[in-house]
Short mmCIF file of C-alpha atoms and ligand atoms in Angstrom, two decimals:
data_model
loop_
_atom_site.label_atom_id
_atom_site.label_comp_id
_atom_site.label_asym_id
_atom_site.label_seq_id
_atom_site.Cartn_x
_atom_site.Cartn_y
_atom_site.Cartn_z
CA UNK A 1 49.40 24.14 -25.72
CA UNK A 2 46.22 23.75 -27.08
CA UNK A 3 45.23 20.89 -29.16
CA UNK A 4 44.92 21.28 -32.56
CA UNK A 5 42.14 19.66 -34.87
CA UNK A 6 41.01 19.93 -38.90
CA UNK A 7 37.97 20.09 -39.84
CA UNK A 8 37.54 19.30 -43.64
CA UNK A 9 34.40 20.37 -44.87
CA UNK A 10 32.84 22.53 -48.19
CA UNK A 11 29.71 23.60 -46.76
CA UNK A 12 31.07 26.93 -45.39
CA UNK A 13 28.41 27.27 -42.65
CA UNK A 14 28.53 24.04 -41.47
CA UNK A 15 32.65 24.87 -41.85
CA UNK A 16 32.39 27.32 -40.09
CA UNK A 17 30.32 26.97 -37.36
CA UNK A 18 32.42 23.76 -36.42
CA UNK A 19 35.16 25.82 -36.61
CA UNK A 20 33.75 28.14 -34.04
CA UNK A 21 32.53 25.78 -31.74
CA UNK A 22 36.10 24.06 -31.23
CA UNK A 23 37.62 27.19 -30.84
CA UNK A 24 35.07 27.95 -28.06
CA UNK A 25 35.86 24.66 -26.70
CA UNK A 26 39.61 25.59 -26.25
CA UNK A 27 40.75 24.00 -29.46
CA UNK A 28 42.84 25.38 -32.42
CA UNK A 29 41.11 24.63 -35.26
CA UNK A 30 42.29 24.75 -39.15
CA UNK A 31 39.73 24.63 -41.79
CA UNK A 32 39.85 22.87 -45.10
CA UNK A 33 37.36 22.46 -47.64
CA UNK A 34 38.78 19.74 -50.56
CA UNK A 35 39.94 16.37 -49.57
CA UNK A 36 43.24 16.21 -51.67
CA UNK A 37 44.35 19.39 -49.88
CA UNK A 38 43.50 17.47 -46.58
CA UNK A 39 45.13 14.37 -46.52
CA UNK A 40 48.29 16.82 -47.57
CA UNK A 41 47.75 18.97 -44.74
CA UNK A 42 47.11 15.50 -42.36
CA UNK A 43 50.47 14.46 -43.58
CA UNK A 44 52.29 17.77 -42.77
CA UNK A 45 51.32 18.89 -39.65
CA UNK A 46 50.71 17.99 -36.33
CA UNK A 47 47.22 17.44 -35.68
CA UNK A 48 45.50 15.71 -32.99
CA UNK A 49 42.09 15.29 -34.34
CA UNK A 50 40.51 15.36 -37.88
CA UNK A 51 36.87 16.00 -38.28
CA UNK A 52 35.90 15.10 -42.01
CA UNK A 53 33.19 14.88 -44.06
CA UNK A 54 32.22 12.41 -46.55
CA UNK A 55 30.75 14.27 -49.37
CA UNK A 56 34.34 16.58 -50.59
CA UNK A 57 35.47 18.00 -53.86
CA UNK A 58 38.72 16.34 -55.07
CA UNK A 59 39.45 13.10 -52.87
CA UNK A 60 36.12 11.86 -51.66
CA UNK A 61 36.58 11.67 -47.49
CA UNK A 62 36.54 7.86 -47.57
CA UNK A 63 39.85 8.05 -48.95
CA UNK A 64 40.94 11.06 -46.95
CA UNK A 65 40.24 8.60 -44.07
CA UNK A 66 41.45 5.44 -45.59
CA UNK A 67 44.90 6.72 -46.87
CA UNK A 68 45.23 8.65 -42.76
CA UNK A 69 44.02 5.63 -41.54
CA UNK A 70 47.08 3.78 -43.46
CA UNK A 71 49.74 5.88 -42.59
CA UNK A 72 48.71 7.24 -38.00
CA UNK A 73 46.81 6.48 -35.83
CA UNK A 74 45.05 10.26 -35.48
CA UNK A 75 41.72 10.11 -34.48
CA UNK A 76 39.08 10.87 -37.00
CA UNK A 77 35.64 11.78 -36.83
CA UNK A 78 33.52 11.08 -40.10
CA UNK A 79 30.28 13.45 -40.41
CA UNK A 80 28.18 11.81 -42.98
CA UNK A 81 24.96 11.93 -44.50
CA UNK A 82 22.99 8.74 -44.19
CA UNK A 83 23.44 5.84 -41.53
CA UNK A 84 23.40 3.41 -44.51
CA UNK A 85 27.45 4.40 -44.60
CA UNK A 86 28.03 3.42 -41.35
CA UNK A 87 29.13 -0.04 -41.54
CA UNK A 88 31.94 1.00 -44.20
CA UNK A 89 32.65 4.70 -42.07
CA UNK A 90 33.79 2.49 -38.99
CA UNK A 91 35.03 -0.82 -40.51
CA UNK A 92 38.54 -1.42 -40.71
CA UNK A 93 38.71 -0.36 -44.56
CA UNK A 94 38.13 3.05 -43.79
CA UNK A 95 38.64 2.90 -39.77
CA UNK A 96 37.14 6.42 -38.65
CA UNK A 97 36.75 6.41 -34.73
CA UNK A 98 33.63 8.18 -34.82
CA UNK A 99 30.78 9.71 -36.71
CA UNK A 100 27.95 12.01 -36.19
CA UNK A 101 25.09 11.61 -38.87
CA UNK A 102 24.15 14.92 -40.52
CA UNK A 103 22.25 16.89 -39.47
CA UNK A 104 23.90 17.10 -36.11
CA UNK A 105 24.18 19.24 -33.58
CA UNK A 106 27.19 21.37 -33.00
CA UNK A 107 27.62 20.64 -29.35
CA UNK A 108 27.15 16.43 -29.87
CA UNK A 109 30.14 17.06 -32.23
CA UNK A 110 32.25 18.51 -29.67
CA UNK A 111 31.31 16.07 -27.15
CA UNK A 112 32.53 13.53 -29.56
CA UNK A 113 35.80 15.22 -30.12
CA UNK A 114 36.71 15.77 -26.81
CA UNK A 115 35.77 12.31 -25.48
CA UNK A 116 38.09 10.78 -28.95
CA UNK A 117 40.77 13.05 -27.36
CA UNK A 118 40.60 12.28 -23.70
CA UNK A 119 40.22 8.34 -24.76
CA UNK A 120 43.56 9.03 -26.20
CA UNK A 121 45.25 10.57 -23.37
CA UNK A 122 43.63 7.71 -21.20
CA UNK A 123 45.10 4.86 -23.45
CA UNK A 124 48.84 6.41 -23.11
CA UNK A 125 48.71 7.11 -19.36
CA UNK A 126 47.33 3.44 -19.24
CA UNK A 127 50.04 2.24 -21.07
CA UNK A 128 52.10 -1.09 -19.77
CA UNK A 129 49.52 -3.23 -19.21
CA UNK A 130 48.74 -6.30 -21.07
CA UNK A 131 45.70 -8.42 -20.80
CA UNK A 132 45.38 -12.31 -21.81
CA UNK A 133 41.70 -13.75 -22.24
CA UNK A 134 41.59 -17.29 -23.92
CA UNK A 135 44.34 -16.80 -26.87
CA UNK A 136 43.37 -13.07 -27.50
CA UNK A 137 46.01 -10.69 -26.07
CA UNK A 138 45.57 -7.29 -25.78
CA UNK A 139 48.80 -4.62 -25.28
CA UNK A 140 47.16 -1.59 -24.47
CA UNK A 141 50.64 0.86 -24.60
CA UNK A 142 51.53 -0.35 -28.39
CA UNK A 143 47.71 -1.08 -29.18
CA UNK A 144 48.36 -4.28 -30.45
CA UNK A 145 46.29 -7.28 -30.24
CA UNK A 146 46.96 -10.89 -31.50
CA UNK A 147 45.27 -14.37 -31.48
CA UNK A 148 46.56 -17.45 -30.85
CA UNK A 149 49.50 -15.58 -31.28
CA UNK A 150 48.87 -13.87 -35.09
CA UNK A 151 48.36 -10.20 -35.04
CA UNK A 152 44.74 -8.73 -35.17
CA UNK A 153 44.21 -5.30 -36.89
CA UNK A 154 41.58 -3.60 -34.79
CA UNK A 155 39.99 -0.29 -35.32
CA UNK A 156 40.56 2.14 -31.84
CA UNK A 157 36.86 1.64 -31.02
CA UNK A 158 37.18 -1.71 -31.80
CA UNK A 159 40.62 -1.98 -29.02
CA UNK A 160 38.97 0.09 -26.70
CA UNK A 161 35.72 -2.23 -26.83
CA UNK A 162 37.31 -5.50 -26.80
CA UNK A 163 40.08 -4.16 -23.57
CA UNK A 164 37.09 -2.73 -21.44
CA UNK A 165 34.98 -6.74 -21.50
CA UNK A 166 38.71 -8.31 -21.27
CA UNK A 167 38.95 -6.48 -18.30
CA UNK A 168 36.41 -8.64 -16.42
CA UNK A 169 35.82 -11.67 -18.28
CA UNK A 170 32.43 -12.75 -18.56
CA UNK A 171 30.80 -9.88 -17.30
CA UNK A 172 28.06 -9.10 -19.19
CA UNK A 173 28.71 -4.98 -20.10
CA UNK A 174 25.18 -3.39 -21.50
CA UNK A 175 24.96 -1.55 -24.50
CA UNK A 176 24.54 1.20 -22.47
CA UNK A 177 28.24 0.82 -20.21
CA UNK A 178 30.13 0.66 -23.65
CA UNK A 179 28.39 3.66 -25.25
CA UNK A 180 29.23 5.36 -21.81
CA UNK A 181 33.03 3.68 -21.84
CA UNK A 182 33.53 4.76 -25.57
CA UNK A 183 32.32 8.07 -25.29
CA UNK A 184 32.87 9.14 -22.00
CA UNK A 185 29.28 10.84 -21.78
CA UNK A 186 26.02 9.33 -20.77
CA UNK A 187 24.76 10.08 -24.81
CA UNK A 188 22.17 7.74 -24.96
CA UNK A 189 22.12 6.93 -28.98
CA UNK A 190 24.40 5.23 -30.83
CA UNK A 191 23.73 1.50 -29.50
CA UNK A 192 23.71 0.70 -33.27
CA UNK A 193 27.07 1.90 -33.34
CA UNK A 194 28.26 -0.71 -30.78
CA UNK A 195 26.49 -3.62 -32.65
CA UNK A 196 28.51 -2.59 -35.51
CA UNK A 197 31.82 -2.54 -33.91
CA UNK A 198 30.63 -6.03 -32.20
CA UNK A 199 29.95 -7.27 -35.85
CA UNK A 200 33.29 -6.20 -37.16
CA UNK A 201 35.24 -7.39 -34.01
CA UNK A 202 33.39 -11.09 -34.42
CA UNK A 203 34.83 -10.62 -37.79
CA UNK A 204 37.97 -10.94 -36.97
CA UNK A 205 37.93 -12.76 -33.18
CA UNK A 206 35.79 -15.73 -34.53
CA UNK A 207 36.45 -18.74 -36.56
CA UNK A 208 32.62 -18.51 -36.79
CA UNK A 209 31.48 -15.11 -36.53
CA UNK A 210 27.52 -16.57 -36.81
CA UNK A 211 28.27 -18.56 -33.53
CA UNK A 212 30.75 -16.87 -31.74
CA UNK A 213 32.42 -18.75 -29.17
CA UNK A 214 34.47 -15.55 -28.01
CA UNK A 215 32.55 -12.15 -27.71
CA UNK A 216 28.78 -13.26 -27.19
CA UNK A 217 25.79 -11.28 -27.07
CA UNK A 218 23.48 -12.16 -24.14
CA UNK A 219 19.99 -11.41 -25.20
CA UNK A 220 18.42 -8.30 -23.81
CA UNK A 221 21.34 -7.79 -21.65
CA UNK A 222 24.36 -7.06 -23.82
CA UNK A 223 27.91 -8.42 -24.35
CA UNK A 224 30.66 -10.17 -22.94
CA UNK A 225 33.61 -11.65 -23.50
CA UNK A 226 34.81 -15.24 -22.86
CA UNK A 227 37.70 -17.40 -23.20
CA UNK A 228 35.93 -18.97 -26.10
CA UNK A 229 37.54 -22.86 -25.42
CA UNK A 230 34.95 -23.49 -23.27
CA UNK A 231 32.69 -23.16 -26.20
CA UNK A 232 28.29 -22.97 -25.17
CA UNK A 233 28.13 -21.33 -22.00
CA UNK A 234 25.29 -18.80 -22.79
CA1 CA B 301 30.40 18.22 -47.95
#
C-alpha cells in the first residue's frame, strides 16, 4: 500500500505540480488548498506525511501545524517563504520536521519527503533501545526523552539529532554527518538548519544554554555531546 501524503497549498501550480511529483514518486497524494479544511482532513484520515504551506486562506499553516503537532506525531513539512520563519517553523511551538524555503525545487521536496518517511520507518524498526548519557535518557521506541529524570519535549529532528551524538559520546559529528543523518541524502545546504535545532535543543538540555555543559559546539569542527558533569572539557 502506498503511502499517502497532503499537500495543503492555494497556489494551484505549485499545488499541483507537488501533487504530481509525489505521485511520480509512488505516493498517493490528496490536495487541499485552505488550512481549516486541512487540519480537518489531518484529523480524519490516515496520512503519513503532510506537506503545508505557510501562507493559507482560513487557518494560517502555523496553526495547521501547531494544532497537528498537538494532537500526532505525523511528519510535516513546512514550505515557506522567507528563512526569517525558520526559527518559529522548527521550534517546538510549531514543531514542523522540515521545510524547504520557496522557491524550491520540486525534486529537493521529494527528497525531503521521502527521507522524513524512511527516518520514520528507521525509528520503529529501531525501536527497544534506550540510551543513557550523563542524566539525559533517550527511549528511541516511545520517543521519549527525560533529564535528570523530568520529561523533555523534543521536536523529531530534535530526537533524532540528540540519539545520533548519544550514540558515541563525545564524538565530535560535523555539520555535515547530521545534515547527512537527518536527511538521509548528501544535500549539502541546510547547516543553518542544524544550528537551529542545536539552539532549541540547548534550550531545553542546558541549565545554561550560553555555556552549555551538555551538547557543545567545537569550533570549526561541529558538535558533540557530553555527559555534561564533567563540566569544561572543550
Ligand atoms: Ca500559499
Amino acid at each position: 500500500m502506498n503511502e499517502r501524503i497532503l499537500v495543503v497549498e492555494d497556489e494551484t501550480p505549485i499545488a499541483e505540480a507537488v501533487g504530481y511529483a509525489l505521485r511520480e514518486a509512488g505516493y498517493d497524494v490528496d490536495t487541499l488548498a485552505d488550512g481549516d479544511a486541512a487540519l480537518s482532513a489531518a484529523r480524519q484520515r490516515p496520512y503519513d506525511l503532510m506537506v503545508l504551506d505557510l501562507m493559507l486562506p482560513g487557518l494560517p499553516g502555523l496553526d495547521v501545524c501547531r494544532a497537528v503537532r498537538a494532537e500526532s506525531d505525523l511528519p510535516i513539512v513546512m514550505l515557506t517563504a522567507r528563512d526569517g520563519e525558520l526559527d518559529r517553523v522548527l521550534g517546538l511551538e510549531v514543531g514542523a520536521d522540515d521545510y524547504v524555503t520557496k522557491p524550491f525545487s520540486v525534486a529537493e521536496l521529494v527528497s525531503r519527503v521521502r527521507a522524513l518517511l524512511r527516518r520514520r520507518a528507521l525509528d520503529r524498526a529501531n525501536g527497544g533501545s534506550v540510551q543513557r548519557i550523563g542524566g539525559l535518557e533517550l527511549d528511541v521506541a516511545h520517543h521519549a526523552a527525560s533529564l535528570g529524570g523530568k520529561p523533555l519535549t523534543l521536536t523529531r529532528s530534535e530526537f533524532r539529532l540528540v540519539t545520533l551524538l548519544a550514540s558515541e559520546p563525545g564524538r565530535v559529528f560535523t555539520r555535515e554527518e547530521l545534515v547527512r543523518h537527518l536527511w538521509d541524502s548528501d544535500f549539502s545546504g541546510d547547516r543553518r538548519a542544524i544550528d537551529v535545532h542545536m539552539s532549541n535543543l540547548r534550550r531545553k538540555l542546558e541549565d545554561d544554554p550560553r555555556n552549555p555543559r551538555r551538547l557543545q559546539t567545537v569550533r570549526g569542527l561541529g558538535y558533540r555531546l557530553v555527559g555534561g558533569d564533567s563540566a569544561t572539557e572543550a
